[in-house]
Each structure stands twice: as C-alpha cells, then as structure tokens.
Amino acid sequence: MNKPSIPKGTRDFSPLEMRRRNYIFDVIKKTFEGYGFNQIETPSMENLSSLTGKYGDEGDRLIFKVLNRGDKFLKAVKSVDASTSSLAALEQSLCNEGLRYDLTVPFARYVVQYQNELTFPFKRFQIQPVWRADRPQKGRYREFFQCDADIIGSDSLLNEIDFIQIISTVFNSLKINNVVIKLNNRKILSAIAELTGQPDKIIDITVAIDKLDKIGEDAVIKELIDKGLNNSSISFIKPLLSLKGDNSLILKELKKVLSSSKVGVKGVDELEFLVNYFLKYPLKDSALQLDMTLARGLNYYTGAIFEVVVDGAGIGSVSGGGRYDDLTGVFGLKNISGVGISFGADRIYDVMIENNLFPDFKKMSTQLLIVNQDVDPFELNNLANKFRLNEVVTELYPDQSKLKKQLKYANGIAVPFVLFCTDIGTELQLELKDMNSGNQEVLGFSSIVNKLKNI
Amino acid sequence: MNKPSIPKGTRDFSPLEMRRRNYIFDVIKKTFEGYGFNQIETPSMENLSSLTGKYGDEGDRLIFKVLNRGDKFLKAVKSVDASTSSLAALEQSLCNEGLRYDLTVPFARYVVQYQNELTFPFKRFQIQPVWRADRPQKGRYREFFQCDADIIGSDSLLNEIDFIQIISTVFNSLKINNVVIKLNNRKILSAIAELTGQPDKIIDITVAIDKLDKIGEDAVIKELIDKGLNNSSISFIKPLLSLKGDNSLILKELKKVLSSSKVGVKGVDELEFLVNYFLKYPLKDSALQLDMTLARGLNYYTGAIFEVVVDGAGIGSVSGGGRYDDLTGVFGLKNISGVGISFGADRIYDVMIENNLFPDFKKMSTQLLIVNQDVDPFELNNLANKFRLNEVVTELYPDQSKLKKQLKYANGIAVPFVLFCTDIGTELQLELKDMNSGNQEVLGFSSIVNKLKNI
C-alpha cells in the first residue's frame, strides 16, 4: 500500500506549527478586538453565483467548484455537450457551489444579506481559510488563512488611522520591528491618469508603475510606451516615479503637480490628514511611507491603499488593504463606503521563523509526566488529576512499562519534568526530575506545583 | 437583484454566536490540553482515495466532491459515458478530491503519513469543520464542527479513564450538570452474538438493540426475529435488554451470563476496571452508566464504547467515542490500538441556549464609545488609544455626526459606557455615561479604567 498523502498545495499542521500559528492569530485577534471589531464566520462553500465575476476571469478559473449531488448531477452530466461548451459553462452545469476564494466577497454578501440586522458602521473581523486552485509553489498554497478586518458604513479617515495603528500594533506585538507601512490613495492615481490627458489608461498606468520595485524605472517606462502612453504622458509620470523619502516633501510636490485636478487635490488632502496625525502621534517602531507607485491592482479601491513590507525580508507584502466605496454594490446595496485590511498569516509565519521571533514553544505542551510504576495506577491517576486542578498540564504514562520505555516517551515529547512516586505507607513520596539539568529532588506537592507554574 | 443567500445547510455566525461558540471550543480545548493532548489541523480537502470506502456506501454518497481543474476536467468530461456508468464512477472520473467527512479518517491518515516523526502513544486533538451532503434539517447541517481527541498507540484502560474524566470536566465547566456517560464494550456485544450461537449476526444484533431507547423492547425483538435470530437466541438476548440500574449489579449479572465466552469475560473485566476507578474516585456531577444496548453503529470499535446524553434534553448524544484496534489499518499501518471521543459543538450549543447557560455576552464587545464632538478628533483618537493600552475595548465614533446619530450607534452595538469629552484648556474633562442606569459623572482617566476593568 502506498503511503497516504494530501492534495497538492495543502498542508497538515503539527502541534508545534499549530502553537506558532495560534500565537500569530491570537495577536491579530486581540488587536482587532481592542478596536471594537467583532468576529464573524461565513460558510466555506458559497453559491457560485456569489463568487463568479468578482475576481476577473483568472480568479474565476481559480475557484474550487463543488460537484452537485445525486440526480442534479446525473441529469446535468447526461446533457453535457463537451464538444461545444466552454470550460466555464461545463463547470457551471455541474456545480452550483464553490469554496470561498477570499473573505472580502463573503463579507460583502454577509453585509447585504443581514443589512437590516446590522448596526452601521459595522466592524467585523474574520480569520478563516480560503481556497485557490493556483499552481502551488514556495509560500503559495491552495488552502491558506486570511485574517481580515473591515469597517463598513463610514467614510471618516479616522478609520484609516485605526487600521494603520492596528497594523503597527500587530507587528510590534509580534516583535517584527522593521516594518514599513506604505500608503497611497487611489485618487492620486486617478488624478495622474487624468492629467496625462489619457484617463482611460488608468489601469495600464497603475499596473505598470506598481511594478517599479520589481522591474525598475526603465522597464516601467517601456511598458507605459507599449501600452500607448504618449510622450507628454510619459514626461508627466516620470518625475512622480522617483518621489521618495520624506512624506511632507512628497505631499508638497504632489500638491503642486496635481493642483489642477479636483480628485487629485482630494487625494492629497486625505493623505495629508493621515500623515499629520502620525507626525503628531508617531507610530512605535513602524515607518509610514507615502509611495505613489503603490496600486495593489485591486480595482475596487477608491481611496487609501495600504501595503506592509518587512524591511529586508524579501518576501513581498505581509499585510495590505484599502478603502472601497462600492464593495456591496455587486450584491445590490449601493454607496456604502468601507475600508479594510488583511494580514497574510503564512508570510508572517515565515518572517517569524526566519528571524527566530517565536516564543520557545515546546514540541508538545505537557509539563509533567508521572512515571507509572510501583504504585497503584488508580492512585497515580488521582495524583495526575490533582496536578491538573492546579493548572499543571500532566500526563500519567498509561502503561506500567519498563522505565526505559517510559523515559523514551518523556524524551520523545520533550517534557521538562518527570515525576517518580514511591508508596511510603501513609502517602506518596514525590521525586521530581528536571529533564534539562538532570537534577532530581524529593519535593512536596505544593512545591512542585509552584515550580511548574513559574516555568 | 435578489438578496444574496448561502448554500442549503450552511450557516453564517454573527458576533454573538461566535462568542458563544468560542466559549464552548475554549472549554473543550483547555480540557484536552490539560491532559497533554496537542492540537493538529489537516486540510479541508483530502484525496478521494483517502476518504472513499471508509464510511460505507451511504457515507461515500455524502462526501462533497471537488471538481478537477482545467484540462484534467475537460479530458474527463469528454470521455464521460453517462448512460452506462454508475453515479460513483462518474463522480470519480471528474473529481480526485473531496471535503473531509469527519476528523477520524484524516487523523488515521495523518498518523500513518507521519508515523516516523511521531512519539507514541500520540495524543492529539482537532477542532475543525466537516462537510456532509446530508438532507439539511433542524440541528443537522452540511458544514459543522467536530471536536475530537484521540490517543493512539496504547491499549491501557487508563486512557479510557482519562476520556471519561475529560467528558465530565467539559460538561462541568460548561455548567451542564445532568450528564449521563453511557458505557459499553464491543466485546460484550461480540460475546452476546457468540453465545446465541449465531455470531455472524453480530451487526444485526447490535443495530437492533441500539434502537431500544427509540423503539422499545417489543420492536427490537421483532427486528431480531425478522433478521433471522432463532428462538433460543431471542431468549438469551431478551433479559440482557432490561439490564439497567446499578453498575455493580449489571457487572455481576454479566459475569454470570457471559462466563463461558473468553471475549465476554475480557469485556466484563475492562468494564469493571473503569467502574471500580469511578467508585473509588467519583465523577463530579456526571453519572457513569453501563448500558448493554449501546453500540453506536460504528464497526471499527473493538473495546470501550462511550455515549453522552444530557438528561431531559431530548436531543440525542452530545459526545461519544470508543476504542478501536485497527483504525490505521486501512492506510497500511496495522495493529495500533487507540481510543478517542468527539464532542458535538452544535448540540452542546443548543443545550446551552435552551438552559440559558451562556455567560451574558454582549452583542458586540466594545466597552467604551467616545463621542466625537467639540474636541479635536486627533486628541480624541489619542485618548482612545490610551484606553486601549489599558485593555479597555474602545471605539471613537468615526464621524463628527449629530449626537443623536452617535447615541443611536451606541444603542445599536449595546455598548455599556459612553464618554463625553470637553476641552477645558490644559486637559480633557471626561464625563462617563452608564448606558444601563443612565447615570452620568465626571471622572478621571484612571477611575474610568478601573471601573471598566471590573465589569
């Protein structure tokens, strides 16, 4: 028989990996909660009608579809015309449901579905897996967790301040200190396109300049020319690409360059509001950096755009988000502005491993193993329960095996302390062995509890 | 546009529902951890080859299958012969993966896959959703959570004691006090079948007597006759059906009746070991009750069988489990004994709601809402952060809206305290309003923090 395996791009998580992952999730969750965000969960499966058409053709292709059951499937498969139908049409004839592709579209669906029960502005967070039938590669999985928070129903820029603070707090709590929060505004990008005189090229412009970090200025300019940007457009855009450094100077320059665009002035005002707040109340250990090339390729953003990188980690963004004015429009609820961010737990995990930032979690969590020999196992089991009542994670070795075997187990689970018990008539004598130092001493029950509570 | 919806049998969970569900999960998790069980997670999708054939034909039918992608799907759909192939064959030609149906089979797969890295006995717990394409009805969902713990690689009955204690501790912690832990042993059922002289009828016998509670003794006897049990078999089984009450008396009777069956004597010994432990160290508030009719229909059990009911709740079992000697055999790893239990979070939730056992969770978790008026919002935002640093869940209303609108929001999220701030020159004057009593008083920052920490 072949050794069993799991589908490509999916993962099992061992006890140690779980402890580390939960550590990240707990920090993110606690931070969201501190700001009044409340957790919701949505089903893993959504109706395909809710999912398709929201992520572009490429995204639609990557949605995992779930086969219809029984008669519905049989009927459809019998009428399939594989020779003439498109892949998408064939899939849709056999499937009504799919696995969620992100947490944003299910959230939009949720808000519209329960709009009459929710109090707006509505602040929710959600930590759940999502699925994408992407080609698996290092750091890219077919099942992975997203950690999203959104506030919907308010266009106040104080919400953007909250999210910038949340990002900073999360990374500070995780001791990832060299974090740069990049900030842009979609209105700036619109103004640039408008002022080139080629406003229809906004997508081409944002897609191209978004690549500046990766491919360099010359290649960006080449791509812009290839996309049909004319000389005067290029001359307008080129100096903006090199706007770097001090936020106040960038704002000053943008004010000058975009002054004749109404939307541009609005965008600069919005950025200035945020920059001013953090000049007055600086972030701890995180840098806020305006970056006019930041676009994040997501067409639903209408205001602020965030992206977070860990300086020197070289793994792309670990968090990102932005403001959208019509996320729920696709589900029939128009003109509700919202803003949100998402943390990429897998990349954060990799950064934490790389920089040795996790607390020293044990392979297994047991603190005390009671050796099962010489004494009535009922009595030892009762002793184990007494330790548990005192919040000591305790195991009694289940069999009266040879000591060697029991100690092999102790080493296997890397338990820090082992207890030997001897029946001395009226009570049990307890001898505690520190597995790291090898020291062994006879101690009372309370002393052992105190010792173990303080490790 | 139609209001969006979610697939039949799936659920969204609101903030309040999430808090209640997490409360249950946390109690279960903490209890498992206290005994040295460690959390793992497995992927939502498993290879269909890992899932099919493990749950019987009916179970196979209920597995959600995930459509293959792209060329693989296209190729298969073109060669589909819907007229001659069975439903199962058609599904398998289009799908290689399915959503997990329970946590037990993925756990068995995990143990076999990582057998060389694990230390045995291996104690794991797992809290994840599972999916079944069952007909949805009250209390039965297509996506629901299971909370499983298993110990594999030890046949010691001390493990059974641990699980009985864990069950009792979980329900005590949840304040569900009228819990009956029913206990049987598969070896008793085998012995009964053996001693009737019709050992091949063991499945028919267990299926029939398992229904005693539901359909009554007469109907069970009728079913046994229908299944071909002869008169002498019926006469042997009938008195066993009415074995009820005191565990010691039941054991005494079983010892007598099953004395000529080797497996029967072994089964009685195992039960007696457990009964004796809990006579010496009684459970708090839970009853342990031997029940010879308990079978749980799961053929992989070989020793202890547990099932937990809440007396008077009338909703079936809230937890169950048992010992199996060959769970991993289907994946090629033979002769490893294990024992495990599963908690049904959804039914426990219903019992808690019915009996009003949840703590008084708020609709939303915000403790303090700062009214946004009169004072510079930057300063108010900074004040909100100071409260957050003191672990007070704080929101600043994001807009300088009319007071009426801000208080409507306060009521909408049911926040217990609202703060009005006035700029009195050198500092802010803080006036705290208790939204329940309506009382309003001017207080210092520290007094407010202390007041809110103690609610």
Coordinates of N, CA, C and O in Angstrom, one line a residue, chain A residues 112-222:
Chain A
V112 N -24.9 42.6 2.9 CA -26.1 42.8 2.2 C -27.2 41.9 2.7 O -28.4 42.4 2.9
Q113 N -26.9 40.7 3.0 CA -27.9 39.7 3.5 C -28.5 40.1 4.8 O -29.7 39.9 5.0
Y114 N -27.6 40.7 5.7 CA -28.1 41.0 7.1 C -28.2 42.5 7.3 O -28.2 42.9 8.4
Q115 N -28.3 43.3 6.2 CA -28.3 44.7 6.4 C -29.3 45.3 7.4 O -29.0 46.3 8.0
N116 N -30.4 44.6 7.5 CA -31.4 45.2 8.4 C -31.2 44.8 9.9 O -31.8 45.4 10.7
E117 N -30.3 43.9 10.1 CA -30.0 43.5 11.5 C -28.7 44.1 12.0 O -28.4 44.1 13.2
L118 N -27.9 44.7 11.1 CA -26.6 45.2 11.5 C -26.7 46.7 11.9 O -27.5 47.4 11.4
T119 N -25.8 47.1 12.8 CA -25.7 48.5 13.1 C -24.5 49.0 12.4 O -23.4 48.4 12.5
F120 N -24.7 50.1 11.6 CA -23.6 50.7 10.9 C -23.1 51.9 11.6 O -23.9 52.6 12.2
P121 N -21.8 52.3 11.5 CA -20.7 51.5 10.8 C -20.6 50.1 11.5 O -20.6 50.0 12.7
F122 N -20.4 49.1 10.6 CA -20.3 47.7 11.1 C -18.8 47.3 11.0 O -18.2 47.4 10.0
K123 N -18.3 46.9 12.2 CA -16.9 46.5 12.3 C -16.7 45.0 12.5 O -17.1 44.5 13.6
R124 N -16.2 44.3 11.5 CA -16.1 42.8 11.7 C -14.7 42.4 11.4 O -14.0 43.0 10.6
F125 N -14.3 41.3 12.1 CA -13.1 40.6 11.6 C -13.4 39.2 11.4 O -14.4 38.6 11.9
Q126 N -12.5 38.5 10.6 CA -12.8 37.2 10.2 C -11.4 36.5 9.9 O -10.6 37.0 9.3
I127 N -11.2 35.3 10.5 CA -10.0 34.6 10.4 C -10.4 33.2 9.9 O -10.8 32.3 10.7
Q128 N -10.3 32.9 8.7 CA -10.7 31.6 8.1 C -9.9 31.2 6.9 O -9.2 32.1 6.3
P129 N -9.9 29.9 6.6 CA -9.1 29.5 5.4 C -9.9 30.0 4.1 O -11.1 30.1 4.1
V130 N -9.1 30.2 3.0 CA -9.6 30.4 1.7 C -8.9 29.4 0.8 O -7.9 28.9 1.1
W131 N -9.5 29.2 -0.4 CA -9.0 28.2 -1.3 C -8.8 28.7 -2.7 O -9.7 29.4 -3.2
R132 N -7.7 28.5 -3.3 CA -7.5 28.9 -4.7 C -6.7 27.8 -5.5 O -5.7 27.3 -5.0
A133 N -7.2 27.5 -6.6 CA -6.6 26.4 -7.4 C -5.4 26.9 -8.2 O -5.3 26.7 -9.4
D134 N -4.6 27.6 -7.5 CA -3.4 28.2 -8.1 C -2.3 27.1 -8.2 O -2.3 26.1 -7.5
R135 N -1.3 27.3 -9.1 CA -0.2 26.4 -9.1 C 0.6 26.5 -7.8 O 1.1 27.6 -7.5
P136 N 0.7 25.4 -7.1 CA 1.4 25.5 -5.8 C 2.9 25.8 -6.0 O 3.5 25.3 -6.9
Q137 N 3.4 26.7 -5.1 CA 4.9 26.9 -5.1 C 5.3 27.4 -3.7 O 4.4 27.6 -2.9
K138 N 6.6 27.6 -3.5 CA 7.0 28.0 -2.2 C 6.2 29.2 -1.7 O 6.2 30.3 -2.4
G139 N 5.6 29.1 -0.6 CA 4.9 30.2 0.0 C 3.5 30.4 -0.6 O 2.8 31.3 -0.2
R140 N 3.1 29.6 -1.6 CA 1.8 29.8 -2.2 C 1.0 28.4 -2.1 O 1.5 27.4 -2.6
Y141 N -0.1 28.5 -1.4 CA -0.8 27.3 -1.1 C -2.2 27.3 -1.7 O -2.7 28.4 -2.0
R142 N -2.8 26.1 -1.8 CA -4.2 26.1 -2.3 C -5.2 26.3 -1.2 O -6.4 26.6 -1.5
E143 N -4.8 26.0 0.0 CA -5.6 26.4 1.2 C -4.8 27.2 2.1 O -3.7 26.7 2.6
F144 N -5.2 28.4 2.4 CA -4.4 29.2 3.3 C -5.3 30.2 4.1 O -6.5 30.4 3.7
F145 N -4.9 30.7 5.2 CA -5.7 31.5 6.1 C -5.6 33.0 5.8 O -4.5 33.5 5.6
Q146 N -6.7 33.7 5.8 CA -6.7 35.1 5.7 C -7.2 35.7 7.1 O -8.1 35.0 7.7
C147 N -6.7 36.8 7.4 CA -7.1 37.5 8.7 C -7.6 38.9 8.3 O -6.7 39.8 8.1
D148 N -8.9 39.1 8.1 CA -9.4 40.4 7.6 C -10.1 41.2 8.7 O -10.9 40.6 9.5
A149 N -10.0 42.5 8.6 CA -10.9 43.4 9.4 C -11.4 44.4 8.5 O -10.6 44.9 7.6
D150 N -12.6 44.8 8.6 CA -13.2 45.9 7.8 C -14.2 46.7 8.6 O -14.8 46.2 9.5
I151 N -14.3 48.0 8.3 CA -15.3 48.8 8.8 C -16.1 49.3 7.7 O -15.5 49.9 6.7
I152 N -17.4 49.1 7.7 CA -18.2 49.5 6.5 C -19.4 50.4 7.0 O -20.0 50.1 8.0
G153 N -19.6 51.4 6.2 CA -20.7 52.4 6.6 C -20.2 53.7 7.2 O -20.9 54.4 7.8
S154 N -18.9 54.0 6.9 CA -18.3 55.3 7.4 C -17.2 55.7 6.4 O -16.4 54.8 6.1
D155 N -17.2 56.9 6.0 CA -16.1 57.4 5.1 C -15.1 58.2 5.9 O -14.2 58.9 5.3
S156 N -15.2 58.2 7.2 CA -14.2 59.0 8.0 C -12.8 58.5 7.9 O -12.6 57.3 7.9
L157 N -11.9 59.4 7.8 CA -10.5 59.0 7.7 C -9.9 58.5 9.0 O -8.8 58.0 9.1
L158 N -10.7 58.7 10.1 CA -10.3 58.2 11.4 C -10.2 56.6 11.3 O -9.4 56.0 12.0
N159 N -11.0 56.1 10.4 CA -10.9 54.6 10.3 C -9.6 54.2 9.7 O -9.0 53.2 10.1
E160 N -9.1 55.0 8.7 CA -7.8 54.7 8.2 C -6.7 54.8 9.2 O -5.8 53.9 9.3
I161 N -6.8 55.8 10.1 CA -5.9 55.9 11.2 C -5.9 54.6 12.1 O -4.9 54.1 12.5
D162 N -7.1 54.2 12.4 CA -7.3 52.9 13.2 C -6.5 51.8 12.5 O -5.8 51.0 13.2
F163 N -6.7 51.6 11.2 CA -6.1 50.5 10.6 C -4.5 50.6 10.6 O -3.8 49.6 10.7
I164 N -4.0 51.8 10.4 CA -2.6 52.0 10.4 C -2.1 51.6 11.8 O -1.0 51.0 12.0
Q165 N -2.8 52.1 12.8 CA -2.4 51.7 14.2 C -2.5 50.2 14.5 O -1.7 49.7 15.2
I166 N -3.5 49.6 13.9 CA -3.7 48.2 14.1 C -2.5 47.4 13.5 O -1.9 46.5 14.1
I167 N -2.2 47.8 12.3 CA -1.0 47.2 11.6 C 0.2 47.3 12.5 O 0.9 46.3 12.8
S168 N 0.5 48.5 13.0 CA 1.7 48.8 13.8 C 1.6 48.0 15.0 O 2.6 47.4 15.4
T169 N 0.5 47.9 15.7 CA 0.3 47.2 17.0 C 0.6 45.7 16.8 O 1.3 45.1 17.6
V170 N 0.0 45.1 15.7 CA 0.2 43.7 15.5 C 1.7 43.4 15.3 O 2.2 42.4 16.0
F171 N 2.4 44.1 14.5 CA 3.8 43.8 14.2 C 4.6 44.1 15.4 O 5.6 43.4 15.7
N172 N 4.3 45.1 16.2 CA 5.0 45.4 17.4 C 4.8 44.2 18.4 O 5.8 43.8 19.0
S173 N 3.6 43.8 18.5 CA 3.3 42.7 19.5 C 4.0 41.4 19.1 O 4.4 40.6 19.9
L174 N 4.2 41.2 17.7 CA 4.9 40.0 17.3 C 6.4 40.2 17.3 O 7.2 39.3 16.9
K175 N 6.9 41.4 17.7 CA 8.3 41.8 17.7 C 8.9 41.9 16.3 O 10.2 41.7 16.2
I176 N 8.1 42.1 15.3 CA 8.6 42.3 14.0 C 8.7 43.8 13.9 O 7.7 44.5 13.7
N177 N 10.0 44.4 14.0 CA 10.1 45.8 14.2 C 10.4 46.6 13.0 O 10.1 47.8 12.9
N178 N 11.0 46.0 12.0 CA 11.4 46.8 10.8 C 10.4 46.8 9.7 O 10.5 46.4 8.6
V179 N 9.2 47.3 10.1 CA 8.0 47.3 9.3 C 7.8 48.6 8.6 O 7.9 49.7 9.2
V180 N 7.6 48.6 7.3 CA 7.2 49.8 6.6 C 5.8 49.7 6.1 O 5.4 48.8 5.4
I181 N 5.0 50.7 6.5 CA 3.6 50.7 6.1 C 3.5 51.7 4.9 O 3.7 52.9 5.1
K182 N 3.4 51.2 3.7 CA 3.3 52.0 2.5 C 1.9 52.5 2.3 O 0.9 51.7 2.5
L183 N 1.8 53.8 1.9 CA 0.5 54.4 1.8 C 0.3 55.1 0.5 O 1.2 55.8 0.1
N184 N -0.8 54.9 -0.1 CA -1.1 55.7 -1.3 C -2.6 55.9 -1.3 O -3.3 55.5 -0.4
N185 N -3.1 56.6 -2.4 CA -4.5 56.9 -2.5 C -4.9 56.7 -3.9 O -4.3 57.3 -4.8
R186 N -5.9 56.0 -4.1 CA -6.4 55.7 -5.5 C -6.7 57.0 -6.2 O -6.6 57.1 -7.5
K187 N -7.1 58.0 -5.5 CA -7.5 59.3 -6.1 C -6.2 60.0 -6.7 O -6.3 60.7 -7.8
I188 N -5.1 59.7 -6.1 CA -3.8 60.2 -6.7 C -3.6 59.6 -8.1 O -3.2 60.2 -9.1
L189 N -3.8 58.2 -8.1 CA -3.6 57.5 -9.3 C -4.6 58.0 -10.4 O -4.2 58.2 -11.6
S190 N -5.8 58.2 -10.0 CA -6.8 58.8 -11.0 C -6.4 60.1 -11.5 O -6.5 60.4 -12.7
A191 N -5.9 61.0 -10.6 CA -5.5 62.3 -11.0 C -4.3 62.3 -12.0 O -4.3 63.0 -13.0
I192 N -3.4 61.4 -11.7 CA -2.3 61.2 -12.6 C -2.8 60.8 -14.0 O -2.4 61.5 -15.0
A193 N -3.7 59.9 -14.1 CA -4.2 59.4 -15.4 C -5.0 60.6 -16.0 O -4.8 60.8 -17.2
E194 N -5.7 61.3 -15.2 CA -6.5 62.4 -15.7 C -5.6 63.5 -16.3 O -5.8 64.0 -17.4
L195 N -4.5 63.8 -15.6 CA -3.6 64.9 -16.0 C -2.7 64.6 -17.2 O -2.2 65.4 -17.8
T196 N -2.6 63.3 -17.4 CA -1.8 62.9 -18.6 C -2.7 63.2 -19.9 O -2.1 63.2 -21.0
G197 N -4.0 63.4 -19.7 CA -4.8 63.5 -20.8 C -5.3 62.2 -21.4 O -6.0 62.1 -22.4
Q198 N -4.9 61.1 -20.7 CA -5.3 59.8 -21.2 C -5.9 59.0 -20.0 O -5.4 57.9 -19.6
P199 N -7.0 59.5 -19.5 CA -7.7 59.0 -18.3 C -8.1 57.5 -18.5 O -8.2 56.7 -17.5
D200 N -8.4 57.1 -19.7 CA -8.8 55.7 -20.0 C -7.6 54.7 -19.7 O -7.8 53.5 -19.7
K201 N -6.4 55.3 -19.6 CA -5.3 54.4 -19.4 C -5.0 54.1 -17.9 O -3.9 53.6 -17.6
I202 N -5.9 54.5 -17.0 CA -5.6 54.4 -15.6 C -5.2 53.0 -15.2 O -4.2 52.8 -14.4
I203 N -5.8 52.0 -15.7 CA -5.5 50.6 -15.3 C -4.0 50.3 -15.8 O -3.2 49.8 -15.1
D204 N -3.8 50.6 -17.1 CA -2.4 50.3 -17.6 C -1.4 51.1 -16.8 O -0.3 50.5 -16.5
I205 N -1.7 52.3 -16.5 CA -0.7 53.1 -15.7 C -0.5 52.5 -14.3 O 0.7 52.3 -13.9
T206 N -1.5 52.2 -13.6 CA -1.3 51.6 -12.3 C -0.7 50.3 -12.3 O 0.2 50.0 -11.5
V207 N -1.1 49.4 -13.3 CA -0.4 48.1 -13.4 C 1.1 48.3 -13.6 O 1.9 47.6 -13.0
A208 N 1.4 49.2 -14.5 CA 2.9 49.4 -14.8 C 3.6 49.9 -13.7 O 4.7 49.4 -13.3
I209 N 3.2 51.0 -13.1 CA 4.0 51.7 -12.0 C 4.0 50.9 -10.7 O 5.0 50.9 -10.0
D210 N 3.0 50.0 -10.6 CA 3.0 49.1 -9.4 C 4.2 48.2 -9.4 O 4.7 47.6 -8.4
K211 N 4.8 48.0 -10.6 CA 6.0 47.0 -10.8 C 7.3 47.7 -10.6 O 8.3 47.0 -10.7
L212 N 7.3 49.0 -10.2 CA 8.6 49.7 -10.2 C 9.6 49.0 -9.3 O 10.8 48.9 -9.7
D213 N 9.2 48.6 -8.1 CA 10.2 47.9 -7.2 C 10.8 46.7 -7.9 O 11.9 46.4 -7.6
K214 N 10.0 46.0 -8.6 CA 10.4 44.7 -9.2 C 11.3 44.9 -10.4 O 12.3 44.2 -10.6
I215 N 10.8 45.7 -11.4 CA 11.4 45.7 -12.7 C 12.2 47.0 -13.0 O 12.9 47.1 -14.0
G216 N 12.1 48.0 -12.1 CA 12.9 49.2 -12.3 C 12.2 50.2 -13.2 O 11.3 49.9 -14.0
E217 N 12.8 51.5 -13.2 CA 12.1 52.6 -13.9 C 12.1 52.4 -15.4 O 11.1 52.6 -16.0
D218 N 13.2 52.0 -16.0 CA 13.3 51.9 -17.4 C 12.2 50.9 -18.0 O 11.5 51.2 -18.9
A219 N 12.1 49.8 -17.3 CA 11.1 48.8 -17.8 C 9.7 49.3 -17.6 O 8.8 49.0 -18.4
V220 N 9.5 50.1 -16.5 CA 8.1 50.7 -16.3 C 7.8 51.6 -17.5 O 6.7 51.5 -18.1
I221 N 8.7 52.5 -17.8 CA 8.5 53.4 -18.9 C 8.3 52.7 -20.2 O 7.4 53.0 -21.0
K222 N 9.1 51.6 -20.4 CA 8.9 50.9 -21.7 C 7.5 50.3 -21.7 O 6.8 50.4 -22.8

